[in-house]
Amino acid sequence: MFDKILAFFMLIALSPVFLIVAIFIILDDGFPVFFTQKRVGVHYSFFKLYKFRTMKKNTPNVATHLLENPEKYLLKVGGTLRKLSLDELPNLLNIIKGEMVFVGPRPALYNQDDLMQLRIAAGVDHLKPGLTGWAQINGRDEISLEEKVALEKEYLERKSFWFDLKILVLTFTRVLGSKGVTH
């Protein structure tokens, strides 16, 4: 419940940022402002993840790293939104809906069966996905799936209020430095 209440107040406080980002997206490529994608939730259930759209409307619906030339699909503001993780702000809606929490494993794409099998084997599939997580601040896009799941298992074993707080603080320092963002 704490996550939902905090997310609600953050949504209100960040509404000017939402408005500014929305205006940039609309001016660059029109509506819609949000991008939704099927993601894996707790116990291999599925939900619709909300993000700010960083790619053009005609972009194939695949992971960015699978595109032949991802730069040609990126909105002018898209790179900045991704570097600063502003594209993830609409995840607050997922937290309010109870589909996510602030700290946990990042939600896998619906077709990332390899990642999900590793998570099931490690026992982390029962954790709610998070806006940020231990693996996010320890490599983000730079680590292998095996390393990511090992860090998620470590998070499961160390999970506490203080560890979550540490992860949140480290997330802000990593985001400001854009550390570990490759696309």
mmCIF file with all atom_site columns, C-alpha atoms in Angstrom:
data_model
loop_
_atom_site.group_PDB
_atom_site.id
_atom_site.type_symbol
_atom_site.label_atom_id
_atom_site.label_alt_id
_atom_site.label_comp_id
_atom_site.label_asym_id
_atom_site.label_entity_id
_atom_site.label_seq_id
_atom_site.pdbx_PDB_ins_code
_atom_site.Cartn_x
_atom_site.Cartn_y
_atom_site.Cartn_z
_atom_site.occupancy
_atom_site.B_iso_or_equiv
_atom_site.pdbx_formal_charge
_atom_site.auth_seq_id
_atom_site.auth_comp_id
_atom_site.auth_asym_id
_atom_site.auth_atom_id
_atom_site.pdbx_PDB_model_num
ATOM 1   C CA . MET A 1 1   ? 0.000  0.000   0.000   1.00 0.00 ? 1   MET A CA 1
ATOM 2   C CA . PHE A 1 2   ? 2.925  2.335   0.749   1.00 0.00 ? 2   PHE A CA 1
ATOM 3   C CA . ASP A 1 3   ? 4.117  2.009   -2.862  1.00 0.00 ? 3   ASP A CA 1
ATOM 4   C CA . LYS A 1 4   ? 0.670  2.928   -4.220  1.00 0.00 ? 4   LYS A CA 1
ATOM 5   C CA . ILE A 1 5   ? 0.342  6.010   -2.005  1.00 0.00 ? 5   ILE A CA 1
ATOM 6   C CA . LEU A 1 6   ? 3.877  7.204   -2.753  1.00 0.00 ? 6   LEU A CA 1
ATOM 7   C CA . ALA A 1 7   ? 3.367  6.636   -6.499  1.00 0.00 ? 7   ALA A CA 1
ATOM 8   C CA . PHE A 1 8   ? 0.118  8.631   -6.399  1.00 0.00 ? 8   PHE A CA 1
ATOM 9   C CA . PHE A 1 9   ? 1.805  11.623  -4.744  1.00 0.00 ? 9   PHE A CA 1
ATOM 10  C CA . MET A 1 10  ? 4.800  11.370  -7.081  1.00 0.00 ? 10  MET A CA 1
ATOM 11  C CA . LEU A 1 11  ? 2.431  11.357  -10.058 1.00 0.00 ? 11  LEU A CA 1
ATOM 12  C CA . ILE A 1 12  ? 0.884  14.593  -8.810  1.00 0.00 ? 12  ILE A CA 1
ATOM 13  C CA . ALA A 1 13  ? 4.264  16.183  -8.032  1.00 0.00 ? 13  ALA A CA 1
ATOM 14  C CA . LEU A 1 14  ? 5.715  15.159  -11.394 1.00 0.00 ? 14  LEU A CA 1
ATOM 15  C CA . SER A 1 15  ? 2.679  16.181  -13.444 1.00 0.00 ? 15  SER A CA 1
ATOM 16  C CA . PRO A 1 16  ? 4.539  19.245  -14.852 1.00 0.00 ? 16  PRO A CA 1
ATOM 17  C CA . VAL A 1 17  ? 7.279  16.895  -16.100 1.00 0.00 ? 17  VAL A CA 1
ATOM 18  C CA . PHE A 1 18  ? 4.617  14.633  -17.643 1.00 0.00 ? 18  PHE A CA 1
ATOM 19  C CA . LEU A 1 19  ? 3.140  17.642  -19.432 1.00 0.00 ? 19  LEU A CA 1
ATOM 20  C CA . ILE A 1 20  ? 6.482  18.867  -20.783 1.00 0.00 ? 20  ILE A CA 1
ATOM 21  C CA . VAL A 1 21  ? 7.483  15.396  -22.011 1.00 0.00 ? 21  VAL A CA 1
ATOM 22  C CA . ALA A 1 22  ? 4.049  14.928  -23.610 1.00 0.00 ? 22  ALA A CA 1
ATOM 23  C CA . ILE A 1 23  ? 4.382  18.231  -25.475 1.00 0.00 ? 23  ILE A CA 1
ATOM 24  C CA . PHE A 1 24  ? 7.813  17.266  -26.859 1.00 0.00 ? 24  PHE A CA 1
ATOM 25  C CA . ILE A 1 25  ? 6.520  13.885  -28.042 1.00 0.00 ? 25  ILE A CA 1
ATOM 26  C CA . ILE A 1 26  ? 3.421  15.420  -29.660 1.00 0.00 ? 26  ILE A CA 1
ATOM 27  C CA . LEU A 1 27  ? 5.457  18.093  -31.448 1.00 0.00 ? 27  LEU A CA 1
ATOM 28  C CA . ASP A 1 28  ? 7.919  15.494  -32.737 1.00 0.00 ? 28  ASP A CA 1
ATOM 29  C CA . ASP A 1 29  ? 5.568  12.680  -33.824 1.00 0.00 ? 29  ASP A CA 1
ATOM 30  C CA . GLY A 1 30  ? 2.008  13.402  -32.704 1.00 0.00 ? 30  GLY A CA 1
ATOM 31  C CA . PHE A 1 31  ? -0.165 11.156  -30.569 1.00 0.00 ? 31  PHE A CA 1
ATOM 32  C CA . PRO A 1 32  ? -0.089 8.790   -28.741 1.00 0.00 ? 32  PRO A CA 1
ATOM 33  C CA . VAL A 1 33  ? 2.165  10.035  -25.965 1.00 0.00 ? 33  VAL A CA 1
ATOM 34  C CA . PHE A 1 34  ? 2.284  6.714   -24.139 1.00 0.00 ? 34  PHE A CA 1
ATOM 35  C CA . PHE A 1 35  ? 3.613  3.405   -25.333 1.00 0.00 ? 35  PHE A CA 1
ATOM 36  C CA . THR A 1 36  ? 2.124  0.265   -23.843 1.00 0.00 ? 36  THR A CA 1
ATOM 37  C CA . GLN A 1 37  ? 3.676  -3.149  -23.966 1.00 0.00 ? 37  GLN A CA 1
ATOM 38  C CA . LYS A 1 38  ? 2.780  -6.582  -22.648 1.00 0.00 ? 38  LYS A CA 1
ATOM 39  C CA . ARG A 1 39  ? 5.137  -7.449  -19.787 1.00 0.00 ? 39  ARG A CA 1
ATOM 40  C CA . VAL A 1 40  ? 5.568  -10.293 -17.336 1.00 0.00 ? 40  VAL A CA 1
ATOM 41  C CA . GLY A 1 41  ? 4.361  -9.746  -13.801 1.00 0.00 ? 41  GLY A CA 1
ATOM 42  C CA . VAL A 1 42  ? 4.400  -11.867 -10.684 1.00 0.00 ? 42  VAL A CA 1
ATOM 43  C CA . HIS A 1 43  ? 4.157  -15.665 -11.215 1.00 0.00 ? 43  HIS A CA 1
ATOM 44  C CA . TYR A 1 44  ? 4.463  -15.290 -15.001 1.00 0.00 ? 44  TYR A CA 1
ATOM 45  C CA . SER A 1 45  ? 1.221  -13.310 -15.266 1.00 0.00 ? 45  SER A CA 1
ATOM 46  C CA . PHE A 1 46  ? 0.958  -10.511 -17.811 1.00 0.00 ? 46  PHE A CA 1
ATOM 47  C CA . PHE A 1 47  ? 0.120  -6.819  -17.578 1.00 0.00 ? 47  PHE A CA 1
ATOM 48  C CA . LYS A 1 48  ? 0.286  -3.721  -19.761 1.00 0.00 ? 48  LYS A CA 1
ATOM 49  C CA . LEU A 1 49  ? 3.344  -1.579  -18.952 1.00 0.00 ? 49  LEU A CA 1
ATOM 50  C CA . TYR A 1 50  ? 3.048  2.181   -19.522 1.00 0.00 ? 50  TYR A CA 1
ATOM 51  C CA . LYS A 1 51  ? 5.981  4.237   -20.793 1.00 0.00 ? 51  LYS A CA 1
ATOM 52  C CA . PHE A 1 52  ? 6.483  7.499   -22.609 1.00 0.00 ? 52  PHE A CA 1
ATOM 53  C CA . ARG A 1 53  ? 6.909  6.803   -26.303 1.00 0.00 ? 53  ARG A CA 1
ATOM 54  C CA . THR A 1 54  ? 10.539 7.258   -27.378 1.00 0.00 ? 54  THR A CA 1
ATOM 55  C CA . MET A 1 55  ? 10.250 5.688   -30.828 1.00 0.00 ? 55  MET A CA 1
ATOM 56  C CA . LYS A 1 56  ? 8.342  6.754   -33.938 1.00 0.00 ? 56  LYS A CA 1
ATOM 57  C CA . LYS A 1 57  ? 4.879  5.349   -34.623 1.00 0.00 ? 57  LYS A CA 1
ATOM 58  C CA . ASN A 1 58  ? 6.072  3.106   -37.487 1.00 0.00 ? 58  ASN A CA 1
ATOM 59  C CA . THR A 1 59  ? 8.667  1.276   -35.361 1.00 0.00 ? 59  THR A CA 1
ATOM 60  C CA . PRO A 1 60  ? 8.381  -2.542  -35.388 1.00 0.00 ? 60  PRO A CA 1
ATOM 61  C CA . ASN A 1 61  ? 7.210  -3.864  -31.997 1.00 0.00 ? 61  ASN A CA 1
ATOM 62  C CA . VAL A 1 62  ? 10.433 -5.620  -30.992 1.00 0.00 ? 62  VAL A CA 1
ATOM 63  C CA . ALA A 1 63  ? 13.112 -4.930  -28.398 1.00 0.00 ? 63  ALA A CA 1
ATOM 64  C CA . THR A 1 64  ? 15.246 -1.948  -29.410 1.00 0.00 ? 64  THR A CA 1
ATOM 65  C CA . HIS A 1 65  ? 18.446 -3.993  -29.572 1.00 0.00 ? 65  HIS A CA 1
ATOM 66  C CA . LEU A 1 66  ? 16.799 -6.239  -32.210 1.00 0.00 ? 66  LEU A CA 1
ATOM 67  C CA . LEU A 1 67  ? 16.171 -3.369  -34.635 1.00 0.00 ? 67  LEU A CA 1
ATOM 68  C CA . GLU A 1 68  ? 18.573 -3.146  -37.562 1.00 0.00 ? 68  GLU A CA 1
ATOM 69  C CA . ASN A 1 69  ? 19.042 0.627   -37.221 1.00 0.00 ? 69  ASN A CA 1
ATOM 70  C CA . PRO A 1 70  ? 17.333 1.780   -33.996 1.00 0.00 ? 70  PRO A CA 1
ATOM 71  C CA . GLU A 1 71  ? 18.515 5.392   -34.347 1.00 0.00 ? 71  GLU A CA 1
ATOM 72  C CA . LYS A 1 72  ? 16.316 5.915   -37.403 1.00 0.00 ? 72  LYS A CA 1
ATOM 73  C CA . TYR A 1 73  ? 13.234 5.142   -35.290 1.00 0.00 ? 73  TYR A CA 1
ATOM 74  C CA . LEU A 1 74  ? 14.193 7.216   -32.245 1.00 0.00 ? 74  LEU A CA 1
ATOM 75  C CA . LEU A 1 75  ? 12.279 10.428  -31.592 1.00 0.00 ? 75  LEU A CA 1
ATOM 76  C CA . LYS A 1 76  ? 14.387 13.592  -31.248 1.00 0.00 ? 76  LYS A CA 1
ATOM 77  C CA . VAL A 1 77  ? 13.626 13.643  -27.532 1.00 0.00 ? 77  VAL A CA 1
ATOM 78  C CA . GLY A 1 78  ? 13.746 9.822   -27.253 1.00 0.00 ? 78  GLY A CA 1
ATOM 79  C CA . GLY A 1 79  ? 17.436 9.469   -26.488 1.00 0.00 ? 79  GLY A CA 1
ATOM 80  C CA . THR A 1 80  ? 17.264 12.026  -23.699 1.00 0.00 ? 80  THR A CA 1
ATOM 81  C CA . LEU A 1 81  ? 14.160 10.425  -22.205 1.00 0.00 ? 81  LEU A CA 1
ATOM 82  C CA . ARG A 1 82  ? 15.894 7.043   -22.152 1.00 0.00 ? 82  ARG A CA 1
ATOM 83  C CA . LYS A 1 83  ? 19.198 8.333   -20.791 1.00 0.00 ? 83  LYS A CA 1
ATOM 84  C CA . LEU A 1 84  ? 17.438 10.059  -17.909 1.00 0.00 ? 84  LEU A CA 1
ATOM 85  C CA . SER A 1 85  ? 14.918 7.186   -17.557 1.00 0.00 ? 85  SER A CA 1
ATOM 86  C CA . LEU A 1 86  ? 12.082 9.707   -17.929 1.00 0.00 ? 86  LEU A CA 1
ATOM 87  C CA . ASP A 1 87  ? 10.391 7.278   -20.319 1.00 0.00 ? 87  ASP A CA 1
ATOM 88  C CA . GLU A 1 88  ? 9.781  5.065   -17.270 1.00 0.00 ? 88  GLU A CA 1
ATOM 89  C CA . LEU A 1 89  ? 7.813  7.687   -15.297 1.00 0.00 ? 89  LEU A CA 1
ATOM 90  C CA . PRO A 1 90  ? 4.433  6.330   -16.483 1.00 0.00 ? 90  PRO A CA 1
ATOM 91  C CA . ASN A 1 91  ? 5.369  3.114   -14.635 1.00 0.00 ? 91  ASN A CA 1
ATOM 92  C CA . LEU A 1 92  ? 3.963  5.014   -11.644 1.00 0.00 ? 92  LEU A CA 1
ATOM 93  C CA . LEU A 1 93  ? 0.538  4.154   -13.075 1.00 0.00 ? 93  LEU A CA 1
ATOM 94  C CA . ASN A 1 94  ? 1.481  0.456   -12.922 1.00 0.00 ? 94  ASN A CA 1
ATOM 95  C CA . ILE A 1 95  ? 2.502  0.893   -9.281  1.00 0.00 ? 95  ILE A CA 1
ATOM 96  C CA . ILE A 1 96  ? -0.804 2.590   -8.458  1.00 0.00 ? 96  ILE A CA 1
ATOM 97  C CA . LYS A 1 97  ? -2.639 -0.289  -10.168 1.00 0.00 ? 97  LYS A CA 1
ATOM 98  C CA . GLY A 1 98  ? -0.692 -2.787  -8.007  1.00 0.00 ? 98  GLY A CA 1
ATOM 99  C CA . GLU A 1 99  ? 1.104  -4.437  -10.938 1.00 0.00 ? 99  GLU A CA 1
ATOM 100 C CA . MET A 1 100 ? 4.524  -3.144  -9.922  1.00 0.00 ? 100 MET A CA 1
ATOM 101 C CA . VAL A 1 101 ? 6.436  -1.801  -6.916  1.00 0.00 ? 101 VAL A CA 1
ATOM 102 C CA . PHE A 1 102 ? 9.288  0.692   -6.660  1.00 0.00 ? 102 PHE A CA 1
ATOM 103 C CA . VAL A 1 103 ? 12.028 -1.920  -6.125  1.00 0.00 ? 103 VAL A CA 1
ATOM 104 C CA . GLY A 1 104 ? 12.069 -5.370  -7.709  1.00 0.00 ? 104 GLY A CA 1
ATOM 105 C CA . PRO A 1 105 ? 13.218 -7.056  -10.920 1.00 0.00 ? 105 PRO A CA 1
ATOM 106 C CA . ARG A 1 106 ? 12.442 -5.014  -14.033 1.00 0.00 ? 106 ARG A CA 1
ATOM 107 C CA . PRO A 1 107 ? 9.457  -6.540  -15.834 1.00 0.00 ? 107 PRO A CA 1
ATOM 108 C CA . ALA A 1 108 ? 10.484 -8.846  -18.662 1.00 0.00 ? 108 ALA A CA 1
ATOM 109 C CA . LEU A 1 109 ? 9.046  -8.556  -22.139 1.00 0.00 ? 109 LEU A CA 1
ATOM 110 C CA . TYR A 1 110 ? 6.244  -11.042 -22.760 1.00 0.00 ? 110 TYR A CA 1
ATOM 111 C CA . ASN A 1 111 ? 8.486  -13.008 -25.157 1.00 0.00 ? 111 ASN A CA 1
ATOM 112 C CA . GLN A 1 112 ? 11.643 -13.147 -23.007 1.00 0.00 ? 112 GLN A CA 1
ATOM 113 C CA . ASP A 1 113 ? 11.153 -16.805 -22.158 1.00 0.00 ? 113 ASP A CA 1
ATOM 114 C CA . ASP A 1 114 ? 14.892 -17.299 -21.623 1.00 0.00 ? 114 ASP A CA 1
ATOM 115 C CA . LEU A 1 115 ? 14.948 -14.647 -18.887 1.00 0.00 ? 115 LEU A CA 1
ATOM 116 C CA . MET A 1 116 ? 11.759 -15.944 -17.290 1.00 0.00 ? 116 MET A CA 1
ATOM 117 C CA . GLN A 1 117 ? 13.040 -19.529 -17.168 1.00 0.00 ? 117 GLN A CA 1
ATOM 118 C CA . LEU A 1 118 ? 16.152 -18.300 -15.340 1.00 0.00 ? 118 LEU A CA 1
ATOM 119 C CA . ARG A 1 119 ? 13.986 -16.285 -12.931 1.00 0.00 ? 119 ARG A CA 1
ATOM 120 C CA . ILE A 1 120 ? 11.757 -19.293 -12.210 1.00 0.00 ? 120 ILE A CA 1
ATOM 121 C CA . ALA A 1 121 ? 14.799 -21.480 -11.550 1.00 0.00 ? 121 ALA A CA 1
ATOM 122 C CA . ALA A 1 122 ? 16.209 -18.836 -9.174  1.00 0.00 ? 122 ALA A CA 1
ATOM 123 C CA . GLY A 1 123 ? 12.862 -18.343 -7.394  1.00 0.00 ? 123 GLY A CA 1
ATOM 124 C CA . VAL A 1 124 ? 12.583 -14.642 -8.180  1.00 0.00 ? 124 VAL A CA 1
ATOM 125 C CA . ASP A 1 125 ? 9.501  -14.996 -10.389 1.00 0.00 ? 125 ASP A CA 1
ATOM 126 C CA . HIS A 1 126 ? 7.241  -14.460 -7.362  1.00 0.00 ? 126 HIS A CA 1
ATOM 127 C CA . LEU A 1 127 ? 8.583  -10.923 -6.820  1.00 0.00 ? 127 LEU A CA 1
ATOM 128 C CA . LYS A 1 128 ? 6.532  -8.050  -8.204  1.00 0.00 ? 128 LYS A CA 1
ATOM 129 C CA . PRO A 1 129 ? 8.394  -6.232  -10.955 1.00 0.00 ? 129 PRO A CA 1
ATOM 130 C CA . GLY A 1 130 ? 9.942  -2.934  -9.964  1.00 0.00 ? 130 GLY A CA 1
ATOM 131 C CA . LEU A 1 131 ? 10.556 0.524   -11.330 1.00 0.00 ? 131 LEU A CA 1
ATOM 132 C CA . THR A 1 132 ? 14.175 -0.106  -10.413 1.00 0.00 ? 132 THR A CA 1
ATOM 133 C CA . GLY A 1 133 ? 16.133 -2.991  -8.969  1.00 0.00 ? 133 GLY A CA 1
ATOM 134 C CA . TRP A 1 134 ? 19.468 -4.309  -7.765  1.00 0.00 ? 134 TRP A CA 1
ATOM 135 C CA . ALA A 1 135 ? 20.332 -5.577  -11.260 1.00 0.00 ? 135 ALA A CA 1
ATOM 136 C CA . GLN A 1 136 ? 19.388 -2.190  -12.763 1.00 0.00 ? 136 GLN A CA 1
ATOM 137 C CA . ILE A 1 137 ? 21.937 -0.311  -10.697 1.00 0.00 ? 137 ILE A CA 1
ATOM 138 C CA . ASN A 1 138 ? 24.614 -2.970  -11.165 1.00 0.00 ? 138 ASN A CA 1
ATOM 139 C CA . GLY A 1 139 ? 24.815 -3.018  -14.940 1.00 0.00 ? 139 GLY A CA 1
ATOM 140 C CA . ARG A 1 140 ? 21.432 -2.227  -16.474 1.00 0.00 ? 140 ARG A CA 1
ATOM 141 C CA . ASP A 1 141 ? 21.896 -3.020  -20.197 1.00 0.00 ? 141 ASP A CA 1
ATOM 142 C CA . GLU A 1 142 ? 25.510 -4.133  -19.850 1.00 0.00 ? 142 GLU A CA 1
ATOM 143 C CA . ILE A 1 143 ? 25.108 -7.470  -18.052 1.00 0.00 ? 143 ILE A CA 1
ATOM 144 C CA . SER A 1 144 ? 24.108 -10.923 -19.245 1.00 0.00 ? 144 SER A CA 1
ATOM 145 C CA . LEU A 1 145 ? 20.776 -12.499 -18.353 1.00 0.00 ? 145 LEU A CA 1
ATOM 146 C CA . GLU A 1 146 ? 22.554 -14.888 -15.991 1.00 0.00 ? 146 GLU A CA 1
ATOM 147 C CA . GLU A 1 147 ? 24.242 -12.003 -14.164 1.00 0.00 ? 147 GLU A CA 1
ATOM 148 C CA . LYS A 1 148 ? 20.945 -10.115 -14.016 1.00 0.00 ? 148 LYS A CA 1
ATOM 149 C CA . VAL A 1 149 ? 19.122 -13.075 -12.444 1.00 0.00 ? 149 VAL A CA 1
ATOM 150 C CA . ALA A 1 150 ? 21.979 -13.685 -9.989  1.00 0.00 ? 150 ALA A CA 1
ATOM 151 C CA . LEU A 1 151 ? 21.635 -10.070 -8.826  1.00 0.00 ? 151 LEU A CA 1
ATOM 152 C CA . GLU A 1 152 ? 17.848 -10.454 -8.594  1.00 0.00 ? 152 GLU A CA 1
ATOM 153 C CA . LYS A 1 153 ? 18.325 -13.572 -6.436  1.00 0.00 ? 153 LYS A CA 1
ATOM 154 C CA . GLU A 1 154 ? 20.730 -11.615 -4.235  1.00 0.00 ? 154 GLU A CA 1
ATOM 155 C CA . TYR A 1 155 ? 18.041 -8.937  -3.917  1.00 0.00 ? 155 TYR A CA 1
ATOM 156 C CA . LEU A 1 156 ? 15.483 -11.565 -2.890  1.00 0.00 ? 156 LEU A CA 1
ATOM 157 C CA . GLU A 1 157 ? 17.831 -12.841 -0.182  1.00 0.00 ? 157 GLU A CA 1
ATOM 158 C CA . ARG A 1 158 ? 18.693 -9.346  1.122   1.00 0.00 ? 158 ARG A CA 1
ATOM 159 C CA . LYS A 1 159 ? 15.250 -7.746  0.650   1.00 0.00 ? 159 LYS A CA 1
ATOM 160 C CA . SER A 1 160 ? 14.475 -5.206  3.388   1.00 0.00 ? 160 SER A CA 1
ATOM 161 C CA . PHE A 1 161 ? 13.267 -1.639  3.765   1.00 0.00 ? 161 PHE A CA 1
ATOM 162 C CA . TRP A 1 162 ? 16.845 -0.369  4.148   1.00 0.00 ? 162 TRP A CA 1
ATOM 163 C CA . PHE A 1 163 ? 18.132 -2.322  1.140   1.00 0.00 ? 163 PHE A CA 1
ATOM 164 C CA . ASP A 1 164 ? 15.233 -0.948  -0.956  1.00 0.00 ? 164 ASP A CA 1
ATOM 165 C CA . LEU A 1 165 ? 16.083 2.554   0.229   1.00 0.00 ? 165 LEU A CA 1
ATOM 166 C CA . LYS A 1 166 ? 19.748 2.034   -0.741  1.00 0.00 ? 166 LYS A CA 1
ATOM 167 C CA . ILE A 1 167 ? 18.669 0.837   -4.210  1.00 0.00 ? 167 ILE A CA 1
ATOM 168 C CA . LEU A 1 168 ? 16.409 3.872   -4.678  1.00 0.00 ? 168 LEU A CA 1
ATOM 169 C CA . VAL A 1 169 ? 19.199 6.290   -3.712  1.00 0.00 ? 169 VAL A CA 1
ATOM 170 C CA . LEU A 1 170 ? 21.700 4.526   -5.965  1.00 0.00 ? 170 LEU A CA 1
ATOM 171 C CA . THR A 1 171 ? 19.164 4.567   -8.806  1.00 0.00 ? 171 THR A CA 1
ATOM 172 C CA . PHE A 1 172 ? 19.030 8.365   -8.742  1.00 0.00 ? 172 PHE A CA 1
ATOM 173 C CA . THR A 1 173 ? 22.829 8.637   -8.804  1.00 0.00 ? 173 THR A CA 1
ATOM 174 C CA . ARG A 1 174 ? 23.085 6.132   -11.704 1.00 0.00 ? 174 ARG A CA 1
ATOM 175 C CA . VAL A 1 175 ? 20.290 7.827   -13.675 1.00 0.00 ? 175 VAL A CA 1
ATOM 176 C CA . LEU A 1 176 ? 21.920 11.243  -13.325 1.00 0.00 ? 176 LEU A CA 1
ATOM 177 C CA . GLY A 1 177 ? 25.115 9.758   -14.724 1.00 0.00 ? 177 GLY A CA 1
ATOM 178 C CA . SER A 1 178 ? 23.256 7.659   -17.363 1.00 0.00 ? 178 SER A CA 1
ATOM 179 C CA . LYS A 1 179 ? 25.438 4.738   -16.299 1.00 0.00 ? 179 LYS A CA 1
ATOM 180 C CA . GLY A 1 180 ? 24.736 1.449   -18.065 1.00 0.00 ? 180 GLY A CA 1
ATOM 181 C CA . VAL A 1 181 ? 22.369 2.753   -20.754 1.00 0.00 ? 181 VAL A CA 1
ATOM 182 C CA . THR A 1 182 ? 23.198 1.341   -24.193 1.00 0.00 ? 182 THR A CA 1
ATOM 183 C CA . HIS A 1 183 ? 19.916 2.007   -26.073 1.00 0.00 ? 183 HIS A CA 1
#
